Coordinates of C-alpha atoms and ligand atoms in Angstrom, one line a residue:
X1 CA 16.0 9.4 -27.6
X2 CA 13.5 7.4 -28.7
X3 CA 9.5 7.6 -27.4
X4 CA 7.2 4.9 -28.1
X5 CA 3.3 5.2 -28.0
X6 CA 1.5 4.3 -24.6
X7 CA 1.6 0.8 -23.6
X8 CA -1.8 -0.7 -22.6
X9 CA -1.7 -1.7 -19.2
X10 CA -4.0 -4.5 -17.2
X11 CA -5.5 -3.5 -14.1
X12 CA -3.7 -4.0 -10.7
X13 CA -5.0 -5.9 -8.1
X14 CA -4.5 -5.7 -4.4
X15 CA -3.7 -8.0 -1.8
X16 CA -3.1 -8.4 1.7
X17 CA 0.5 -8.8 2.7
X18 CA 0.2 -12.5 4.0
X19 CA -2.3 -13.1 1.6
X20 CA -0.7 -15.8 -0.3
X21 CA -3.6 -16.3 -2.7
X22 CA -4.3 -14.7 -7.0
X23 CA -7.2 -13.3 -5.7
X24 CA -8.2 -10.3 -6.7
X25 CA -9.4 -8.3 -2.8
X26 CA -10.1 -4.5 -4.4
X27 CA -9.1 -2.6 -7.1
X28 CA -8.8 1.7 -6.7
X29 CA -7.3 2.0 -10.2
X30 CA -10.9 3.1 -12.0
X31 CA -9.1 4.2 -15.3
X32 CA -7.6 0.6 -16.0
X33 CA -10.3 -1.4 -18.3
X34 CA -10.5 -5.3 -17.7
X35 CA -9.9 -5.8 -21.2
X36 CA -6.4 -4.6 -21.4
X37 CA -5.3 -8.1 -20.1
X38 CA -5.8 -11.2 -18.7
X39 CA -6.5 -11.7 -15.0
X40 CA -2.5 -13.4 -14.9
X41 CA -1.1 -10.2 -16.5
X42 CA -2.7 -8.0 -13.4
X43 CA 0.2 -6.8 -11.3
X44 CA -0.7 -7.6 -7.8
X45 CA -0.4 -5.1 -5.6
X46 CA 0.2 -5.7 -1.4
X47 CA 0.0 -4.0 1.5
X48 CA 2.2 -3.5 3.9
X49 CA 5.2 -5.5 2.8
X50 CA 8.3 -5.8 5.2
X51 CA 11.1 -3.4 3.3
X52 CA 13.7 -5.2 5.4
X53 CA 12.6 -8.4 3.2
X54 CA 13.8 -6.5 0.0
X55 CA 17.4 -5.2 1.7
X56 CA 20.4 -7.2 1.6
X57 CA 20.8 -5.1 4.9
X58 CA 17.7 -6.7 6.2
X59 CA 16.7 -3.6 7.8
X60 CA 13.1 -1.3 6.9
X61 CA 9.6 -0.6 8.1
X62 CA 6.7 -1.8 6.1
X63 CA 6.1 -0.4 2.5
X64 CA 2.3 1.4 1.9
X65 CA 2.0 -0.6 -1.3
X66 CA 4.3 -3.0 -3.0
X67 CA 4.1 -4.9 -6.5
X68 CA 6.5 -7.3 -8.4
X69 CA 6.6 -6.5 -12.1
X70 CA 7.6 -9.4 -14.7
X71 CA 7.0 -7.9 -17.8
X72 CA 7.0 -3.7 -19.6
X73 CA 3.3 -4.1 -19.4
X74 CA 3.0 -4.6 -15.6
X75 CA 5.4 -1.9 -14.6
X76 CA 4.1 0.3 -17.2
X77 CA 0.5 -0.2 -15.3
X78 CA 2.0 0.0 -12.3
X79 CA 3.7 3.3 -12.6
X80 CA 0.4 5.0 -14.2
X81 CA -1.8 3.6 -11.1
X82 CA 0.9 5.0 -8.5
X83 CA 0.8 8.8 -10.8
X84 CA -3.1 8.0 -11.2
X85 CA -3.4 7.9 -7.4
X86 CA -0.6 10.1 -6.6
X87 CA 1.2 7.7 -4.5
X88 CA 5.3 8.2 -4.8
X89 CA 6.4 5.1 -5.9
X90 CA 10.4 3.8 -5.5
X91 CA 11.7 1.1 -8.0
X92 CA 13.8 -1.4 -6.5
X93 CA 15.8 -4.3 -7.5
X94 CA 17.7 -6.6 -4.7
X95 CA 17.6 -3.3 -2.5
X96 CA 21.8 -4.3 -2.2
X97 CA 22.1 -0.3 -2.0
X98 CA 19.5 1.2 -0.2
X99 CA 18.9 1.9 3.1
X100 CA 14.9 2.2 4.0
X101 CA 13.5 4.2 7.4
X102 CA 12.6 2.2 9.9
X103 CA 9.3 3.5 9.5
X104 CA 8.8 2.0 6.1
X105 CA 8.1 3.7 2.4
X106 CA 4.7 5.9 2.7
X107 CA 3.9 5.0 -0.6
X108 CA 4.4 2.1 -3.4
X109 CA 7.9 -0.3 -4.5
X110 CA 8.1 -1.3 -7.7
X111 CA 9.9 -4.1 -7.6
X112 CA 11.5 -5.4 -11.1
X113 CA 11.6 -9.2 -11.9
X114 CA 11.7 -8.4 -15.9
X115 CA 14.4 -11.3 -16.5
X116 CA 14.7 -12.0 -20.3
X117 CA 18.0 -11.7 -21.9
X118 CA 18.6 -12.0 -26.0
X119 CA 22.0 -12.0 -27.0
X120 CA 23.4 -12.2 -30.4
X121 CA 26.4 -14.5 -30.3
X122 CA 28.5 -11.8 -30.4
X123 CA 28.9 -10.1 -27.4
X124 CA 26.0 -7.8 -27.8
X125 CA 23.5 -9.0 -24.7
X126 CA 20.1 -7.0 -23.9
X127 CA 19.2 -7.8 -20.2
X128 CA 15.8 -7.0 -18.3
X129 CA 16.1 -4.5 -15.7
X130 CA 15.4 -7.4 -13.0
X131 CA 18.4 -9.7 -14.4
X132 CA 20.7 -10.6 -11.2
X133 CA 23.9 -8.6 -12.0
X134 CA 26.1 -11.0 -10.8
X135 CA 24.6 -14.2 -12.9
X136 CA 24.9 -11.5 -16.2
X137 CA 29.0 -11.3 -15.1
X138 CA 29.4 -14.9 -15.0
X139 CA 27.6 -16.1 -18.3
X140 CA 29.3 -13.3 -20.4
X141 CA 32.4 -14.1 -19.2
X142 CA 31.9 -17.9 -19.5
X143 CA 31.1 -16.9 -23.2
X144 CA 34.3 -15.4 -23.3
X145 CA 33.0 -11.9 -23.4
X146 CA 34.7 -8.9 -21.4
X147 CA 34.1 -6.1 -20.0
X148 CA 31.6 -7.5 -17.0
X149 CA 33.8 -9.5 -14.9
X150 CA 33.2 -7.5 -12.1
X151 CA 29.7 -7.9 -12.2
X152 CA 29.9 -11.3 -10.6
X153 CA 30.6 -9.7 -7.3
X154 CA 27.6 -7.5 -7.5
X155 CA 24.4 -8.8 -5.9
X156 CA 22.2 -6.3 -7.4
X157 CA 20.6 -5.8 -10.6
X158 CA 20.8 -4.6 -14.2
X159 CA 18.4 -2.1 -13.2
X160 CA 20.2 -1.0 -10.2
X161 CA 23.5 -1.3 -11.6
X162 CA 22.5 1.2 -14.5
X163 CA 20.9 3.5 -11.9
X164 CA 24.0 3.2 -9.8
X165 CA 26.8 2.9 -12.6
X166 CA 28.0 0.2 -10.2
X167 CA 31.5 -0.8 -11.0
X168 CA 34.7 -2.8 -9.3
X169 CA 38.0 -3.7 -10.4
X170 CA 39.0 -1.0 -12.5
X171 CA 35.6 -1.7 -14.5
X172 CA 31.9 0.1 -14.9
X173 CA 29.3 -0.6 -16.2
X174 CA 28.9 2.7 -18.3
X175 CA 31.7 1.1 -20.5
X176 CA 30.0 -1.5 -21.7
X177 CA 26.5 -0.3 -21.8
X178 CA 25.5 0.6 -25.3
X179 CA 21.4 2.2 -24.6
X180 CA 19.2 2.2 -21.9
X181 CA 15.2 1.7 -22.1
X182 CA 13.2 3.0 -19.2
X183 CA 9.6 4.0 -18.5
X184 CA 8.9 8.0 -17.6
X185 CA 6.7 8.9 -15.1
X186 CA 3.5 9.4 -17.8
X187 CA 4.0 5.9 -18.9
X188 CA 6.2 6.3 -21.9
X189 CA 8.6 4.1 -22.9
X190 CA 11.7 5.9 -24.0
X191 CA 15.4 4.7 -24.8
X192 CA 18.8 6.8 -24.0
X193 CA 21.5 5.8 -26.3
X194 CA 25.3 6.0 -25.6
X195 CA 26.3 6.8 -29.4
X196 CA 24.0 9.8 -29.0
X197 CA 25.7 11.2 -25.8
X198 CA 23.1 9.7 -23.5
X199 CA 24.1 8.2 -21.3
X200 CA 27.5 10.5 -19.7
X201 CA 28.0 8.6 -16.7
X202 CA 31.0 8.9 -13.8
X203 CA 32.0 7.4 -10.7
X204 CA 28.5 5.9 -9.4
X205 CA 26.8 8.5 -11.1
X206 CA 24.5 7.8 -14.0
X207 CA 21.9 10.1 -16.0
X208 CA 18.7 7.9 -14.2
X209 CA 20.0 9.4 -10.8
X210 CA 19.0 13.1 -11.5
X211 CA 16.2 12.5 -13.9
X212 CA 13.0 14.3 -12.6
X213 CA 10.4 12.1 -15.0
X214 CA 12.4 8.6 -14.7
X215 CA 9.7 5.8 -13.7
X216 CA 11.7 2.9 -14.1
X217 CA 14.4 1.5 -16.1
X218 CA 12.7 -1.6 -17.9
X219 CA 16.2 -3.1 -20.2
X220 CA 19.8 -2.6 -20.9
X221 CA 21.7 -3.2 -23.8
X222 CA 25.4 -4.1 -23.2
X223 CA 27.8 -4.8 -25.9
X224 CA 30.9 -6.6 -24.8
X225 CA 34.3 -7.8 -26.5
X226 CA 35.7 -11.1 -27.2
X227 CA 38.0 -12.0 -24.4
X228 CA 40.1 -15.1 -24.0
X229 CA 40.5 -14.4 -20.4
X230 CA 37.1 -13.1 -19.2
X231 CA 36.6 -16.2 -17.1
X232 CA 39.7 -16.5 -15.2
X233 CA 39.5 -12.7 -15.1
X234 CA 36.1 -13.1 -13.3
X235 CA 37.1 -15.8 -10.7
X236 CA 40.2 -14.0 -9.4
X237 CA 38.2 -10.9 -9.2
X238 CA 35.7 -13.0 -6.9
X239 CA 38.1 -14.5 -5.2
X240 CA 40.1 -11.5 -4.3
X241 CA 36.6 -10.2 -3.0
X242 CA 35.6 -13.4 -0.8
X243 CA 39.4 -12.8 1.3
X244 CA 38.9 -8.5 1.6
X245 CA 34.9 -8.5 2.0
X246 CA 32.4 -9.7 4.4
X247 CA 30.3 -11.1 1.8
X248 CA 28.8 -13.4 4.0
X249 CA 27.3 -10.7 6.4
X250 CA 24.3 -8.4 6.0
X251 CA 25.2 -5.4 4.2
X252 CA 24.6 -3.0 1.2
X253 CA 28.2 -2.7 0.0
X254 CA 30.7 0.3 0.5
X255 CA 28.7 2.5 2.5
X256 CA 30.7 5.7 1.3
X257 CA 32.1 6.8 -2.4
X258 CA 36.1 7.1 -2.4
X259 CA 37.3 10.5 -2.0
X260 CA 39.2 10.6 -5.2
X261 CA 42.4 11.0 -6.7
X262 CA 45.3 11.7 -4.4
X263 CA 42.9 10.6 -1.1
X264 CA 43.2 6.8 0.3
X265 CA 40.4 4.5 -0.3
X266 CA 37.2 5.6 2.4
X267 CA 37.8 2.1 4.1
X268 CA 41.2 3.0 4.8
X269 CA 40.3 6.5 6.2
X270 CA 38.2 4.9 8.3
X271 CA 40.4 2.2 9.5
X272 CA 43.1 4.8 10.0
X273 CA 40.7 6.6 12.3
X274 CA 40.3 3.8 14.8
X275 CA 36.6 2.7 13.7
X276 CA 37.0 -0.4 13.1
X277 CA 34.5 -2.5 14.7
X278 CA 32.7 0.2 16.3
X279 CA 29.4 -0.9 16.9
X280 CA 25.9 1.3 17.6
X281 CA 22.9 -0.4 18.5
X282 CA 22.7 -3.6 16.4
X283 CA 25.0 -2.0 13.3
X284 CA 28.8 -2.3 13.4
X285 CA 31.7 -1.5 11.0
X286 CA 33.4 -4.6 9.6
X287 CA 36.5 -5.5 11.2
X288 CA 37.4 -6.9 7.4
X289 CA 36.8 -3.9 5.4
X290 CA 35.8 -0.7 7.2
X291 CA 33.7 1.0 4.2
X292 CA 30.8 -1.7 5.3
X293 CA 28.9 -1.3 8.0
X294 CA 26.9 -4.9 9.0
X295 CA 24.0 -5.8 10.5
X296 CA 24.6 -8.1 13.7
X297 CA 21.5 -8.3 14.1
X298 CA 18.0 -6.2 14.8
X299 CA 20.3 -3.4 13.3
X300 CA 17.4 -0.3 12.8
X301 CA 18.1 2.1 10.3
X302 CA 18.6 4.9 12.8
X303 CA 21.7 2.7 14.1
X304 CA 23.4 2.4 10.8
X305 CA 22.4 6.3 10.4
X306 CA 23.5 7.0 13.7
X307 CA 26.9 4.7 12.9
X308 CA 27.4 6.9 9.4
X309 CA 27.1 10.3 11.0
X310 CA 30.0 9.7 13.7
X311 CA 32.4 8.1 11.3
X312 CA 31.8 11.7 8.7
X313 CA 32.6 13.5 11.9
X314 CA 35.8 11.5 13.1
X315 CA 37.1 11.1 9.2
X316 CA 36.6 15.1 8.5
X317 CA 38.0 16.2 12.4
X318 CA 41.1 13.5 11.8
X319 CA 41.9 14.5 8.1
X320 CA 39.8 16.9 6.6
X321 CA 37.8 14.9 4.4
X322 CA 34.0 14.8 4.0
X323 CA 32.9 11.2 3.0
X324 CA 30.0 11.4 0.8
X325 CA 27.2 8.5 1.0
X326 CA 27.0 6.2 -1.9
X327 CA 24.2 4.0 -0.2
X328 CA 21.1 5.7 -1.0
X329 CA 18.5 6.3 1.9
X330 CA 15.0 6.3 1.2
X331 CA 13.0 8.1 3.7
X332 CA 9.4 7.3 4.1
Ligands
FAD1 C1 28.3 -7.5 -0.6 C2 28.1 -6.3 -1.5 C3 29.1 -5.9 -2.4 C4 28.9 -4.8 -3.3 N1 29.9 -4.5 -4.1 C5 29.7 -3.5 -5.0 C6 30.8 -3.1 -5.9 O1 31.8 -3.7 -5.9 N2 30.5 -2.1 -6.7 C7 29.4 -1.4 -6.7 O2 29.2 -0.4 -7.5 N3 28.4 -1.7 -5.8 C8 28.5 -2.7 -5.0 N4 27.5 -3.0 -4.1 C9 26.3 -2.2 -4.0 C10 25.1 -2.7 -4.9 O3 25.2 -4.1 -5.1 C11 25.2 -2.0 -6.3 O4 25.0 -0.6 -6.2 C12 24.0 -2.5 -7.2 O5 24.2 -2.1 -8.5 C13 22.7 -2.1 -6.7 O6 21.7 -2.9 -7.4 P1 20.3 -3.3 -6.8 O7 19.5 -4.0 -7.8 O8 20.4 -4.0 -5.5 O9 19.7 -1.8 -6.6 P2 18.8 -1.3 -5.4 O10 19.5 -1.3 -4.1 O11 17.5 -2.1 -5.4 O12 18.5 0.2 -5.8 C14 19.6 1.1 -5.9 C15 19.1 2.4 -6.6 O13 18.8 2.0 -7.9 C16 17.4 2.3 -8.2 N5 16.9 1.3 -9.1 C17 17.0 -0.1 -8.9 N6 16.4 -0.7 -9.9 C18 15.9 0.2 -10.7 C19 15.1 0.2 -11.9 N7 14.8 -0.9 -12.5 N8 14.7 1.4 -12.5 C20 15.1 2.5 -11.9 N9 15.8 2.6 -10.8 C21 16.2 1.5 -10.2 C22 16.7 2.3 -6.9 O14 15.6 3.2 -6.9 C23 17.8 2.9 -5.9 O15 17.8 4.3 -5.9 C24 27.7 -4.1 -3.2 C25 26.7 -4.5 -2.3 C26 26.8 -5.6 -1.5 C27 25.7 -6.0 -0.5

């Protein structure tokens, strides 16, 4: 593992949430000099922002603080201000698996938007932590690279599919993910590498998840294979995924991790308990695939919790099994 020196960092400035102007309305970070960076390198930092904004569910309370990140330097800045002020901070990419209170985040979303990719002709691609996922599976595998095909189906991020060691089709992204650079919680930038024995990942479990010190992850470096059929491998995988998934409803994906070898798939337990389409408040299991539970509509959190609880009771009273969450809910 590798650790760079500090990164200097700009100040942050703060804004109102509907304030749609650069202004800068108050800084409290009184460590940050002016002269680490230009006024249009300042992260901007806003209060109150809607959470259910940032959630493919469409469901969360307002955030304390929130702050978009484009570059290492802003989320580096970011992450000292949030430590400096000790404010818990969250990152967040499209928010495709997380679930936030209805009462909001008590304390700062870092949300990444670092979007540069370099890639070396060869298959070897190094993707910022905001890249979308899903664009990343479609270009490598129009380049005839494979190994991210499924990624096309994703609507997350690099970031969040590192953090989540997201995967589909028999694929992960662990497989093809040669070293990870992330920020710690002192500002340090510091690189896990695969080779090295790293980055030990398993189903939806990567390293980032139990990391006490983890800021944020800033890039990923994938190295994929030449693959004559990555593209039509891609598409089929899509379109098998339009017909079994509602993709066009308000969700965060499979809401529970499979049970494992020898167990059905958690959307068939839960069809083959009878829970399809039931419905709490404004959250309801999808009559398509019964691992995703979808926002009708003015779903709150405490619906879709309420909704998780009685489909663990039903599954483990009808066949023994405890479903385990793979959505992650962040309390506030
Ligand atoms: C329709 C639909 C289909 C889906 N299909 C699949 C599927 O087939 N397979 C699958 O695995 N998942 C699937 N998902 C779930 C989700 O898209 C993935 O888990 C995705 O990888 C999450 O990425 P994200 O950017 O949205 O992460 P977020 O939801 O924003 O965050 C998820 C977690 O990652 C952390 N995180 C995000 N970015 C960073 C960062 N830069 N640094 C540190 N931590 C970070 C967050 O703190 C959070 O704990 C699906 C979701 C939907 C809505």
């Amino acid at each position: 593992m590798a650790v760079n020196a500090r990164q200097s960092a700009p100040p942050p400035t703060f804004l109102g949430a509907g304030d749609k102007t650069r202004k800068k309305v108050g800084s409290l970070c009184s460590s940050c000099s002016p002269s680490f960076g230009s006024e249009d390198q300042a992260p901007e930092f806003v209060r109150g922002k809607l959470l259910s904004e940032l959630s493919t569910w469409g469901i969360g309370g307002a955030a304390r603080l929130f702050v978009e990140v484009r570059n290492r330097e802003q989320l580096v800045s970011s992450i000292r201000h949030c430590r400096e002020h000790n404010l818990k901070f969250l990152a967040l990419g499209k928010g495709s698996n997380c679930l936030f209170d209805d009462r909001g985040f008590d304390g700062c979303v870092i949300l990444s938007r670092i979007n540069d990719m370099h890639e070396n002709g060869c298959g070897r691609y190094r993707v910022g932590s905001g890249y979308p996922f899903n664009l990343l599976g479609i270009h490598t595998s129009k380049q005839g690279f494979g190994g991210l095909e499924f990624a096309s189906g994703i609507p997350g991020t690099v970031g969040g599919a590192v953090f989540m060691n997201a995967g589909a089709d028999g694929q992960e992204t662990i497989e093809v993910l040669e070293a990870v650079e992330f920020v710690d919680t002192n500002g340090q930038t510091r690189e896990l590498l695969k080779k090295q024995g790293e980055l030990a990942c398993s189903y939806r479990k990567s390293p980032f998840q139990g990391m006490p010190d983890l800021g944020a992850i800033l890039f990923a470096t994938f190295q994929l294979q030449p693959c004559p059929l990555s593209r039509d491998r891609q598409r089929d995988y899509l379109a098998r995924r339009k017909q079994t998934q509602p993709v066009n409803e308000r969700s965060a994906g499979c809401v529970f991790r499979n049970p494992g070898k020898g167990c059905q798939s958690a959307g068939a337990l839960i069809e083959a308990v009878g829970l399809k389409g039931l419905r709490i408040g404004g959250a309801k299991v999808s009559e398509l695939h019964a691992n995703f539970l979808i926002n009708t509509g003015g779903a709150k959190a405490s619906d879709v919790l309420s909704l998780i609880s009685v489909i663990k009771d039903r599954v483990r009273a009808e066949s023994g099994i405890q479903l385990e969450q793979e959505v992650r809910y962040i309390p506030y």
